[in-house]
Amino acid sequence: MEEKEKNLILDDEQDILLSHEYDGIQELDNPMPPWWLYGFYFTIALSVVYLLYYDVLRIGPSQSEEYQREMEQAALRYGLESPTDIPAIDFASLEVFSDSENLEAGRQIYIRPTQLCITCHGAQAQGLVGPDLTNDYWKHGCDLAAIMTSVKQGFPQQGMPAYGSGQRLTDLELQQLSSYLISLRGTMPEGAKPPDMSRSVRCDL
Ligand code: HEC
């Protein structure tokens, strides 16, 4: 009885044995397991439904409609007239930070390798390729708003990319960084680069 059963299985194997053979290894053409097959059919069915719902009948919102909707909700939540009515921060209305926490945050940004400030202005802001940022002679203004604008826009013609490296900073980060630079005023670091008097003006805070 047992012998017979074994033979049956072996007989079946003959039917599903594939014709190729490599190095004596043969392969059986076993069917895929049902759970796998049904999962596969399910994804096909789902893709048809998805296609109809979003792309053919357009019942569901498109990505740009979803974006639009979220912007409108945000405008409602923040009491704005329209989604594009986000007020730009007026740098002149901001205050120079003097607390150690924000100044330390500013210092961290200044020395951050990806921001590149120290490559051009030096670790003590004493000036290298770029000008010394610790003296009283400035080309583009020395108050908080002016420095924030200098960093935000850079001077591509003169060799300074926006944000130093193109890696964007938030307004708060600009404020921290610029406050840190202001805190360095008058530190007279060793080897400070002499100001370019043809373009700089004395600037008192
Ligand atoms: C690739 C070199 C380079 C990098 C990187 C760079 N700077 Fe500059 N920076 C310059 C040069 C050159 C100038 C002078 C521009 C001019 O002559 O008008 C300048 C000018 C400035 C000024 C205006 C100085 C003035 O006299 O008004 C500030 C402020 C400043 N940089 C801050 C920064 C900060 C902060 C960073 C990092 C986020 C940075 N820079 C990164 C080269 C650089």
mmCIF file of N, CA, C and O and ligand atoms in Angstrom, residues 109-110 112 115-121 129-133 135 137-142 146-151 154-165 167 169 174 177-178 181 193 196 199-201, ligand 1:
data_model
loop_
_atom_site.group_PDB
_atom_site.id
_atom_site.type_symbol
_atom_site.label_atom_id
_atom_site.label_comp_id
_atom_site.label_asym_id
_atom_site.label_seq_id
_atom_site.Cartn_x
_atom_site.Cartn_y
_atom_site.Cartn_z
ATOM 1 N N ILE A 109 25.574 77.022 13.416
ATOM 2 C CA ILE A 109 25.309 77.175 11.980
ATOM 3 C C ILE A 109 26.560 77.733 11.291
ATOM 4 O O ILE A 109 26.950 77.292 10.224
ATOM 5 N N TYR A 110 27.200 78.702 11.964
ATOM 6 C CA TYR A 110 28.377 79.332 11.351
ATOM 7 C C TYR A 110 29.494 78.322 11.097
ATOM 8 O O TYR A 110 30.150 78.364 10.053
ATOM 9 N N ARG A 112 29.102 75.039 10.857
ATOM 10 C CA ARG A 112 28.616 73.820 10.202
ATOM 11 C C ARG A 112 29.366 73.607 8.877
ATOM 12 O O ARG A 112 29.400 74.509 8.046
ATOM 13 N N GLN A 115 27.745 74.526 5.584
ATOM 14 C CA GLN A 115 27.347 75.900 5.298
ATOM 15 C C GLN A 115 28.488 76.704 4.680
ATOM 16 O O GLN A 115 28.256 77.730 4.066
ATOM 17 N N LEU A 116 29.706 76.222 4.893
ATOM 18 C CA LEU A 116 30.915 76.790 4.265
ATOM 19 C C LEU A 116 31.323 78.175 4.746
ATOM 20 O O LEU A 116 32.286 78.731 4.225
ATOM 21 N N CYS A 117 30.614 78.768 5.732
ATOM 22 C CA CYS A 117 31.001 80.126 6.172
ATOM 23 C C CYS A 117 32.478 80.172 6.542
ATOM 24 O O CYS A 117 33.198 81.090 6.136
ATOM 25 N N ILE A 118 32.938 79.183 7.335
ATOM 26 C CA ILE A 118 34.315 79.266 7.856
ATOM 27 C C ILE A 118 35.355 79.096 6.748
ATOM 28 O O ILE A 118 36.452 79.593 6.876
ATOM 29 N N THR A 119 34.983 78.421 5.664
ATOM 30 C CA THR A 119 35.959 78.267 4.565
ATOM 31 C C THR A 119 36.304 79.627 3.975
ATOM 32 O O THR A 119 37.429 79.830 3.530
ATOM 33 N N CYS A 120 35.362 80.529 3.936
ATOM 34 C CA CYS A 120 35.619 81.826 3.300
ATOM 35 C C CYS A 120 35.825 82.960 4.293
ATOM 36 O O CYS A 120 36.436 83.967 3.958
ATOM 37 N N HIS A 121 35.252 82.808 5.505
ATOM 38 C CA HIS A 121 35.373 83.915 6.463
ATOM 39 C C HIS A 121 36.245 83.553 7.661
ATOM 40 O O HIS A 121 36.484 84.401 8.508
ATOM 41 N N VAL A 129 38.929 84.435 2.144
ATOM 42 C CA VAL A 129 38.509 84.920 0.825
ATOM 43 C C VAL A 129 37.492 86.045 1.025
ATOM 44 O O VAL A 129 37.525 87.076 0.366
ATOM 45 N N GLY A 130 36.560 85.799 1.948
ATOM 46 C CA GLY A 130 35.547 86.801 2.276
ATOM 47 C C GLY A 130 36.085 87.767 3.314
ATOM 48 O O GLY A 130 37.130 87.526 3.918
ATOM 49 N N PRO A 131 35.373 88.884 3.531
ATOM 50 C CA PRO A 131 35.865 89.896 4.476
ATOM 51 C C PRO A 131 35.776 89.453 5.939
ATOM 52 O O PRO A 131 35.039 88.545 6.279
ATOM 53 N N ASP A 132 36.599 90.123 6.761
ATOM 54 C CA ASP A 132 36.520 90.015 8.219
ATOM 55 C C ASP A 132 35.118 90.485 8.638
ATOM 56 O O ASP A 132 34.665 91.538 8.189
ATOM 57 N N LEU A 133 34.441 89.694 9.469
ATOM 58 C CA LEU A 133 33.081 90.069 9.871
ATOM 59 C C LEU A 133 33.031 90.583 11.306
ATOM 60 O O LEU A 133 31.975 90.683 11.904
ATOM 61 N N ASN A 135 34.927 93.444 12.341
ATOM 62 C CA ASN A 135 35.315 94.862 12.501
ATOM 63 C C ASN A 135 34.121 95.789 12.225
ATOM 64 O O ASN A 135 32.998 95.323 12.004
ATOM 65 N N TYR A 137 33.815 97.845 9.661
ATOM 66 C CA TYR A 137 33.714 98.287 8.271
ATOM 67 C C TYR A 137 32.963 97.247 7.435
ATOM 68 O O TYR A 137 33.414 96.110 7.323
ATOM 69 N N TRP A 138 31.845 97.660 6.939
ATOM 70 C CA TRP A 138 30.953 96.739 6.226
ATOM 71 C C TRP A 138 30.611 97.266 4.843
ATOM 72 O O TRP A 138 30.525 98.477 4.646
ATOM 73 N N LYS A 139 30.433 96.328 3.934
ATOM 74 C CA LYS A 139 30.073 96.719 2.566
ATOM 75 C C LYS A 139 28.570 96.790 2.368
ATOM 76 O O LYS A 139 28.068 97.564 1.563
ATOM 77 N N HIS A 140 27.872 95.927 3.092
ATOM 78 C CA HIS A 140 26.433 95.786 2.798
ATOM 79 C C HIS A 140 25.564 96.057 4.025
ATOM 80 O O HIS A 140 24.438 95.588 4.103
ATOM 81 N N GLY A 141 26.098 96.755 4.996
ATOM 82 C CA GLY A 141 25.310 97.079 6.191
ATOM 83 C C GLY A 141 25.594 96.117 7.319
ATOM 84 O O GLY A 141 25.896 94.944 7.092
ATOM 85 N N CYS A 142 25.519 96.613 8.556
ATOM 86 C CA CYS A 142 25.947 95.795 9.687
ATOM 87 C C CYS A 142 24.834 95.524 10.692
ATOM 88 O O CYS A 142 25.065 94.894 11.708
ATOM 89 N N ALA A 146 20.307 93.751 7.683
ATOM 90 C CA ALA A 146 21.248 93.807 6.564
ATOM 91 C C ALA A 146 22.056 92.505 6.484
ATOM 92 O O ALA A 146 22.256 91.947 5.404
ATOM 93 N N ILE A 147 22.491 92.018 7.647
ATOM 94 C CA ILE A 147 23.307 90.791 7.639
ATOM 95 C C ILE A 147 22.458 89.590 7.212
ATOM 96 O O ILE A 147 22.886 88.748 6.416
ATOM 97 N N MET A 148 21.228 89.546 7.735
ATOM 98 C CA MET A 148 20.345 88.443 7.338
ATOM 99 C C MET A 148 20.135 88.444 5.825
ATOM 100 O O MET A 148 20.166 87.398 5.173
ATOM 101 N N THR A 149 19.949 89.643 5.267
ATOM 102 C CA THR A 149 19.747 89.746 3.817
ATOM 103 C C THR A 149 21.020 89.362 3.065
ATOM 104 O O THR A 149 20.968 88.673 2.050
ATOM 105 N N SER A 150 22.183 89.814 3.590
ATOM 106 C CA SER A 150 23.457 89.466 2.947
ATOM 107 C C SER A 150 23.593 87.945 2.842
ATOM 108 O O SER A 150 23.952 87.411 1.801
ATOM 109 N N VAL A 151 23.293 87.239 3.963
ATOM 110 C CA VAL A 151 23.466 85.784 3.970
ATOM 111 C C VAL A 151 22.418 85.117 3.090
ATOM 112 O O VAL A 151 22.715 84.187 2.340
ATOM 113 N N GLY A 154 23.311 86.258 -0.595
ATOM 114 C CA GLY A 154 24.688 86.051 -1.020
ATOM 115 C C GLY A 154 25.109 87.141 -1.985
ATOM 116 O O GLY A 154 24.351 88.084 -2.265
ATOM 117 N N PHE A 155 26.345 87.017 -2.473
ATOM 118 C CA PHE A 155 26.837 87.956 -3.485
ATOM 119 C C PHE A 155 27.503 87.146 -4.582
ATOM 120 O O PHE A 155 28.733 87.100 -4.659
ATOM 121 N N PRO A 156 26.668 86.494 -5.395
ATOM 122 C CA PRO A 156 27.215 85.561 -6.392
ATOM 123 C C PRO A 156 28.279 86.215 -7.277
ATOM 124 O O PRO A 156 29.268 85.588 -7.615
ATOM 125 N N GLN A 157 28.084 87.499 -7.611
ATOM 126 C CA GLN A 157 29.063 88.181 -8.470
ATOM 127 C C GLN A 157 30.414 88.312 -7.770
ATOM 128 O O GLN A 157 31.457 88.249 -8.396
ATOM 129 N N GLN A 158 30.360 88.510 -6.434
ATOM 130 C CA GLN A 158 31.599 88.710 -5.673
ATOM 131 C C GLN A 158 32.130 87.410 -5.089
ATOM 132 O O GLN A 158 33.108 87.403 -4.359
ATOM 133 N N GLY A 159 31.447 86.310 -5.334
ATOM 134 C CA GLY A 159 31.983 85.017 -4.903
ATOM 135 C C GLY A 159 31.343 84.422 -3.669
ATOM 136 O O GLY A 159 31.867 83.456 -3.127
ATOM 137 N N MET A 160 30.226 84.981 -3.202
ATOM 138 C CA MET A 160 29.551 84.339 -2.068
ATOM 139 C C MET A 160 28.184 83.813 -2.504
ATOM 140 O O MET A 160 27.286 84.586 -2.821
ATOM 141 N N PRO A 161 28.000 82.469 -2.496
ATOM 142 C CA PRO A 161 26.688 81.910 -2.845
ATOM 143 C C PRO A 161 25.659 82.231 -1.765
ATOM 144 O O PRO A 161 26.027 82.491 -0.612
ATOM 145 N N ALA A 162 24.384 82.240 -2.128
ATOM 146 C CA ALA A 162 23.321 82.439 -1.138
ATOM 147 C C ALA A 162 23.456 81.396 -0.039
ATOM 148 O O ALA A 162 23.748 80.237 -0.320
ATOM 149 N N TYR A 163 23.262 81.814 1.207
ATOM 150 C CA TYR A 163 23.390 80.941 2.382
ATOM 151 C C TYR A 163 24.791 80.336 2.492
ATOM 152 O O TYR A 163 24.991 79.340 3.173
ATOM 153 N N GLY A 164 25.739 80.875 1.794
ATOM 154 C CA GLY A 164 27.106 80.349 1.837
ATOM 155 C C GLY A 164 27.311 79.159 0.933
ATOM 156 O O GLY A 164 28.302 79.040 0.260
ATOM 157 N N SER A 165 26.316 78.251 0.930
ATOM 158 C CA SER A 165 26.504 77.005 0.188
ATOM 159 C C SER A 165 25.292 76.646 -0.642
ATOM 160 O O SER A 165 25.288 75.651 -1.324
ATOM 161 N N GLN A 167 22.625 75.708 0.736
ATOM 162 C CA GLN A 167 21.734 74.984 1.644
ATOM 163 C C GLN A 167 20.903 76.005 2.402
ATOM 164 O O GLN A 167 21.423 76.796 3.180
ATOM 165 N N LEU A 169 18.554 78.248 4.781
ATOM 166 C CA LEU A 169 18.352 78.397 6.223
ATOM 167 C C LEU A 169 16.971 79.002 6.435
ATOM 168 O O LEU A 169 16.488 79.761 5.595
ATOM 169 N N LEU A 174 18.606 82.241 10.207
ATOM 170 C CA LEU A 174 19.301 83.442 9.748
ATOM 171 C C LEU A 174 19.460 84.436 10.886
ATOM 172 O O LEU A 174 20.509 85.067 11.042
ATOM 173 N N LEU A 177 22.123 83.075 13.320
ATOM 174 C CA LEU A 177 23.453 83.199 12.713
ATOM 175 C C LEU A 177 23.906 84.657 12.712
ATOM 176 O O LEU A 177 25.032 84.975 13.114
ATOM 177 N N SER A 178 23.020 85.572 12.302
ATOM 178 C CA SER A 178 23.397 86.978 12.201
ATOM 179 C C SER A 178 23.610 87.578 13.581
ATOM 180 O O SER A 178 24.504 88.414 13.771
ATOM 181 N N LEU A 181 27.028 86.649 14.621
ATOM 182 C CA LEU A 181 28.056 87.477 13.985
ATOM 183 C C LEU A 181 28.134 88.829 14.680
ATOM 184 O O LEU A 181 29.220 89.357 14.930
ATOM 185 N N LYS A 193 41.581 90.063 8.531
ATOM 186 C CA LYS A 193 41.839 90.617 7.205
ATOM 187 C C LYS A 193 41.508 92.108 7.219
ATOM 188 O O LYS A 193 40.442 92.499 7.701
ATOM 189 N N ASP A 196 38.403 96.227 3.034
ATOM 190 C CA ASP A 196 38.584 96.802 1.695
ATOM 191 C C ASP A 196 37.948 98.189 1.721
ATOM 192 O O ASP A 196 36.744 98.347 1.525
ATOM 193 N N ARG A 199 35.377 99.955 -0.728
ATOM 194 C CA ARG A 199 33.934 99.682 -0.818
ATOM 195 C C ARG A 199 33.252 99.619 0.542
ATOM 196 O O ARG A 199 32.024 99.498 0.616
ATOM 197 N N SER A 200 34.019 99.648 1.624
ATOM 198 C CA SER A 200 33.386 99.495 2.938
ATOM 199 C C SER A 200 33.128 100.853 3.572
ATOM 200 O O SER A 200 33.849 101.817 3.297
ATOM 201 N N VAL A 201 32.132 100.904 4.421
ATOM 202 C CA VAL A 201 31.910 102.132 5.187
ATOM 203 C C VAL A 201 31.849 101.778 6.665
ATOM 204 O O VAL A 201 31.483 100.662 7.035
HETATM 205 C C1 HEC B 1 32.664 80.996 -1.254
HETATM 206 C C2 HEC B 1 33.053 81.979 -0.259
HETATM 207 C C3 HEC B 1 32.041 82.441 0.759
HETATM 208 C C4 HEC B 1 31.218 81.692 1.547
HETATM 209 C C5 HEC B 1 31.030 80.183 1.544
HETATM 210 C C6 HEC B 1 30.523 82.597 2.434
HETATM 211 N N1 HEC B 1 30.917 83.878 2.153
HETATM 212 FE FE1 HEC B 1 30.195 85.550 3.031
HETATM 213 N N2 HEC B 1 31.202 86.686 1.696
HETATM 214 C C7 HEC B 1 32.116 86.220 0.764
HETATM 215 C C8 HEC B 1 32.625 87.337 -0.003
HETATM 216 C C9 HEC B 1 33.653 87.257 -1.123
HETATM 217 C C10 HEC B 1 31.972 88.497 0.495
HETATM 218 C C11 HEC B 1 32.168 89.930 0.025
HETATM 219 C C12 HEC B 1 31.084 90.322 -0.949
HETATM 220 C C13 HEC B 1 31.353 91.646 -1.587
HETATM 221 O O1 HEC B 1 32.525 91.959 -1.832
HETATM 222 O O2 HEC B 1 30.368 92.357 -1.895
HETATM 223 C C14 HEC B 1 31.082 88.026 1.564
HETATM 224 C C15 HEC B 1 30.284 88.889 2.317
HETATM 225 C C16 HEC B 1 29.586 88.502 3.433
HETATM 226 C C17 HEC B 1 28.834 89.389 4.273
HETATM 227 C C18 HEC B 1 28.678 90.877 4.084
HETATM 228 C C19 HEC B 1 29.874 91.558 4.645
HETATM 229 C C20 HEC B 1 29.826 93.067 4.476
HETATM 230 O O3 HEC B 1 30.889 93.669 4.533
HETATM 231 O O4 HEC B 1 28.733 93.611 4.309
HETATM 232 C C21 HEC B 1 28.308 88.635 5.300
HETATM 233 C C22 HEC B 1 27.469 89.115 6.455
HETATM 234 C C23 HEC B 1 28.724 87.268 5.064
HETATM 235 N N3 HEC B 1 29.482 87.217 3.914
HETATM 236 C C24 HEC B 1 28.383 86.206 5.881
HETATM 237 C C25 HEC B 1 28.564 84.881 5.501
HETATM 238 C C26 HEC B 1 28.005 83.777 6.215
HETATM 239 C C27 HEC B 1 27.236 83.854 7.513
HETATM 240 C C28 HEC B 1 28.330 82.635 5.505
HETATM 241 C C29 HEC B 1 27.875 81.215 5.768
HETATM 242 C C30 HEC B 1 26.450 81.013 5.787
HETATM 243 C C31 HEC B 1 29.104 83.070 4.368
HETATM 244 N N4 HEC B 1 29.221 84.416 4.386
HETATM 245 C C32 HEC B 1 29.641 82.212 3.411
HETATM 246 C C33 HEC B 1 32.465 84.914 0.563
HETATM 247 C C34 HEC B 1 31.829 83.829 1.138
#
